[in-house]
Amino acid sequence: MGKVYLVGAGPGELELLTLKAYRLIKSADVVLYDRLVNPEILLLAKPECQLIYVGKEDGKHTIEQEKINELLLHYAHTKEVVVRLKGGDPFVFGRGGEEALFLAQHGVEVEVVPGISSATGVPAYAGIPITFIGLSSSFAVITGHEDPNKGRTSVDWESLKGINTLVFLMAVSNRKEIARRLIEVGRDPKEPVAFIERGTTREQRVVITDLYELANDPPEVNPPAVMVVGQVVKLKKYLTQVINKGASKVVSCVL
């Protein structure tokens, strides 16, 4: 039996791969990869490596999660090095925990290789520190897209009132509702918000607005994008000139 590696591919930029992820991709016999994995990363695989796309787009899996689990189990029995490659970090909204548990229950050896999560890496690359003395001593990472079949939200919106910086992943389609809920629980309607599209890539674009504007007349944003809410967003205009200079186009709606 082979071994399955749950590998984080990072937020997009090829050189943000960890050394261990690089080594495993180069040696893999099969790679099952998600939609947000940079295609350049797949070019690192050896010619005989089998590449299998199992990504999710527009809220639907090309392959259901149960089938992905079965594929991993199958290849664990037929290949030596199996890489499950996920954008960001495999345990940050990547369902890596479910896959690891499934494989462990079936006696398959699993190793997790953390990656730079888009929740922290993308804002940093765009010049937005999610913590900053005097502005932010706490941050939370929240899903912006919950399973519609579960009937009720599992996000404790009230608790988000006192957290300095909020980072939402997969939030583009629900951005207006998210802003409305945050205002309802008491966050300042003028609190700045940044959307970072295709973070860390050559196509990176930043849209800046505030909660009031977002709740009433949201700017156009294209997925994938990371949403950052908090006073730290204001630091971008001071840091852009010195951090990753020229890496992103900025569209400022307000502020």
Tab-separated table of N, CA and C in Angstrom, residues 150-205:
chain	number	residue	atom	x	y	z
A	150	LYS	N	-27.863	22.586	4.863
A	150	LYS	CA	-27.940	22.365	6.307
A	150	LYS	C	-29.000	23.209	6.992
A	151	GLY	N	-29.599	24.166	6.264
A	151	GLY	CA	-30.775	24.859	6.788
A	151	GLY	C	-30.503	26.084	7.620
A	152	ARG	N	-29.482	26.078	8.456
A	152	ARG	CA	-29.205	27.224	9.319
A	152	ARG	C	-27.706	27.484	9.369
A	153	THR	N	-27.343	28.743	9.614
A	153	THR	CA	-25.938	29.110	9.636
A	153	THR	C	-25.244	28.575	10.892
A	154	SER	N	-23.982	28.223	10.765
A	154	SER	CA	-23.184	27.818	11.927
A	154	SER	C	-22.205	28.917	12.318
A	155	VAL	N	-22.275	30.067	11.629
A	155	VAL	CA	-21.419	31.206	11.962
A	155	VAL	C	-22.051	31.983	13.115
A	156	ASP	N	-21.296	32.213	14.169
A	156	ASP	CA	-21.760	33.003	15.307
A	156	ASP	C	-21.493	34.478	14.986
A	157	TRP	N	-22.433	35.100	14.306
A	157	TRP	CA	-22.239	36.462	13.829
A	157	TRP	C	-22.044	37.437	14.988
A	158	GLU	N	-22.739	37.229	16.078
A	158	GLU	CA	-22.625	38.135	17.227
A	158	GLU	C	-21.193	38.184	17.755
A	159	SER	N	-20.517	37.042	17.740
A	159	SER	CA	-19.156	36.987	18.270
A	159	SER	C	-18.159	37.751	17.399
A	160	LEU	N	-18.529	38.010	16.148
A	160	LEU	CA	-17.615	38.689	15.231
A	160	LEU	C	-17.535	40.198	15.485
A	161	LYS	N	-18.445	40.700	16.305
A	161	LYS	CA	-18.466	42.139	16.577
A	161	LYS	C	-17.170	42.608	17.223
A	162	GLY	N	-16.605	41.790	18.128
A	162	GLY	CA	-15.448	42.239	18.896
A	162	GLY	C	-14.105	41.822	18.342
A	163	ILE	N	-14.083	41.189	17.188
A	163	ILE	CA	-12.809	40.762	16.591
A	163	ILE	C	-12.331	41.845	15.638
A	164	ASN	N	-11.079	42.233	15.768
A	164	ASN	CA	-10.580	43.396	15.026
A	164	ASN	C	-10.593	43.202	13.514
A	165	THR	N	-10.063	42.076	13.044
A	165	THR	CA	-9.955	41.829	11.602
A	165	THR	C	-10.674	40.540	11.245
A	166	LEU	N	-11.520	40.612	10.234
A	166	LEU	CA	-12.248	39.430	9.754
A	166	LEU	C	-11.781	39.098	8.345
A	167	VAL	N	-11.488	37.831	8.130
A	167	VAL	CA	-11.088	37.358	6.805
A	167	VAL	C	-12.116	36.324	6.362
A	168	PHE	N	-12.812	36.624	5.275
A	168	PHE	CA	-13.808	35.710	4.730
A	168	PHE	C	-13.263	35.054	3.470
A	169	LEU	N	-13.404	33.737	3.394
A	169	LEU	CA	-13.029	32.986	2.198
A	169	LEU	C	-14.301	32.522	1.492
A	170	MET	N	-14.268	32.490	0.172
A	170	MET	CA	-15.411	32.053	-0.641
A	170	MET	C	-16.632	32.931	-0.383
A	171	ALA	N	-16.413	34.235	-0.313
A	171	ALA	CA	-17.480	35.145	0.122
A	171	ALA	C	-18.045	36.024	-0.984
A	172	VAL	N	-17.541	35.928	-2.196
A	172	VAL	CA	-17.919	36.885	-3.243
A	172	VAL	C	-19.429	36.887	-3.494
A	173	SER	N	-20.017	35.729	-3.678
A	173	SER	CA	-21.440	35.669	-4.033
A	173	SER	C	-22.339	36.129	-2.880
A	174	ASN	N	-21.849	36.048	-1.641
A	174	ASN	CA	-22.648	36.434	-0.486
A	174	ASN	C	-22.173	37.734	0.161
A	175	ARG	N	-21.377	38.517	-0.540
A	175	ARG	CA	-20.735	39.684	0.074
A	175	ARG	C	-21.744	40.711	0.599
A	176	LYS	N	-22.834	40.903	-0.104
A	176	LYS	CA	-23.831	41.880	0.329
A	176	LYS	C	-24.497	41.432	1.623
A	177	GLU	N	-24.870	40.183	1.723
A	177	GLU	CA	-25.504	39.635	2.913
A	177	GLU	C	-24.540	39.638	4.098
A	178	ILE	N	-23.286	39.330	3.844
A	178	ILE	CA	-22.284	39.343	4.914
A	178	ILE	C	-22.151	40.738	5.504
A	179	ALA	N	-22.060	41.752	4.644
A	179	ALA	CA	-21.953	43.139	5.120
A	179	ALA	C	-23.182	43.525	5.935
A	180	ARG	N	-24.346	43.133	5.459
A	180	ARG	CA	-25.580	43.463	6.170
A	180	ARG	C	-25.594	42.840	7.569
A	181	ARG	N	-25.168	41.589	7.668
A	181	ARG	CA	-25.152	40.904	8.965
A	181	ARG	C	-24.148	41.554	9.922
A	182	LEU	N	-22.993	41.942	9.396
A	182	LEU	CA	-21.968	42.559	10.251
A	182	LEU	C	-22.441	43.905	10.793
A	183	ILE	N	-23.138	44.661	9.967
A	183	ILE	CA	-23.696	45.934	10.437
A	183	ILE	C	-24.772	45.679	11.484
A	184	GLU	N	-25.586	44.660	11.278
A	184	GLU	CA	-26.655	44.327	12.218
A	184	GLU	C	-26.124	43.996	13.613
A	185	VAL	N	-24.960	43.329	13.681
A	185	VAL	CA	-24.423	42.949	14.992
A	185	VAL	C	-23.610	44.072	15.622
A	186	GLY	N	-23.477	45.197	14.915
A	186	GLY	CA	-22.868	46.359	15.548
A	186	GLY	C	-21.548	46.838	15.004
A	187	ARG	N	-21.065	46.264	13.901
A	187	ARG	CA	-19.819	46.774	13.328
A	187	ARG	C	-20.090	48.088	12.604
A	188	ASP	N	-19.091	48.944	12.574
A	188	ASP	CA	-19.211	50.283	12.008
A	188	ASP	C	-19.488	50.204	10.511
A	189	PRO	N	-20.571	50.807	10.028
A	189	PRO	CA	-20.865	50.776	8.585
A	189	PRO	C	-19.756	51.382	7.732
A	190	LYS	N	-18.947	52.244	8.316
A	190	LYS	CA	-17.852	52.862	7.565
A	190	LYS	C	-16.546	52.081	7.672
A	191	GLU	N	-16.605	50.910	8.294
A	191	GLU	CA	-15.404	50.088	8.417
A	191	GLU	C	-14.938	49.645	7.032
A	192	PRO	N	-13.647	49.805	6.729
A	192	PRO	CA	-13.162	49.471	5.387
A	192	PRO	C	-13.140	47.970	5.108
A	193	VAL	N	-13.327	47.649	3.840
A	193	VAL	CA	-13.341	46.261	3.365
A	193	VAL	C	-12.484	46.173	2.110
A	194	ALA	N	-11.685	45.131	2.028
A	194	ALA	CA	-10.894	44.895	0.817
A	194	ALA	C	-11.219	43.516	0.258
A	195	PHE	N	-11.348	43.457	-1.057
A	195	PHE	CA	-11.432	42.186	-1.771
A	195	PHE	C	-10.165	42.045	-2.600
A	196	ILE	N	-9.479	40.926	-2.428
A	196	ILE	CA	-8.242	40.676	-3.161
A	196	ILE	C	-8.492	39.525	-4.114
A	197	GLU	N	-8.621	39.858	-5.394
A	197	GLU	CA	-8.881	38.852	-6.419
A	197	GLU	C	-7.579	38.193	-6.857
A	198	ARG	N	-7.633	36.894	-7.050
A	198	ARG	CA	-6.496	36.124	-7.574
A	198	ARG	C	-5.187	36.510	-6.883
A	199	GLY	N	-5.249	36.494	-5.561
A	199	GLY	CA	-4.121	36.945	-4.756
A	199	GLY	C	-2.824	36.220	-5.032
A	200	THR	N	-1.746	36.944	-5.007
A	200	THR	CA	-0.346	36.525	-5.210
A	200	THR	C	-0.014	36.184	-6.648
A	201	THR	N	-0.976	36.291	-7.556
A	201	THR	CA	-0.705	35.994	-8.961
A	201	THR	C	-0.513	37.286	-9.749
A	202	ARG	N	-0.138	37.147	-11.000
A	202	ARG	CA	0.064	38.322	-11.857
A	202	ARG	C	-1.252	39.034	-12.136
A	203	GLU	N	-2.381	38.347	-11.938
A	203	GLU	CA	-3.699	38.939	-12.173
A	203	GLU	C	-4.316	39.521	-10.903
A	204	GLN	N	-3.516	39.651	-9.842
A	204	GLN	CA	-4.063	40.157	-8.576
A	204	GLN	C	-4.672	41.544	-8.767
A	205	ARG	N	-5.832	41.732	-8.164
A	205	ARG	CA	-6.562	43.002	-8.225
A	205	ARG	C	-7.228	43.228	-6.877
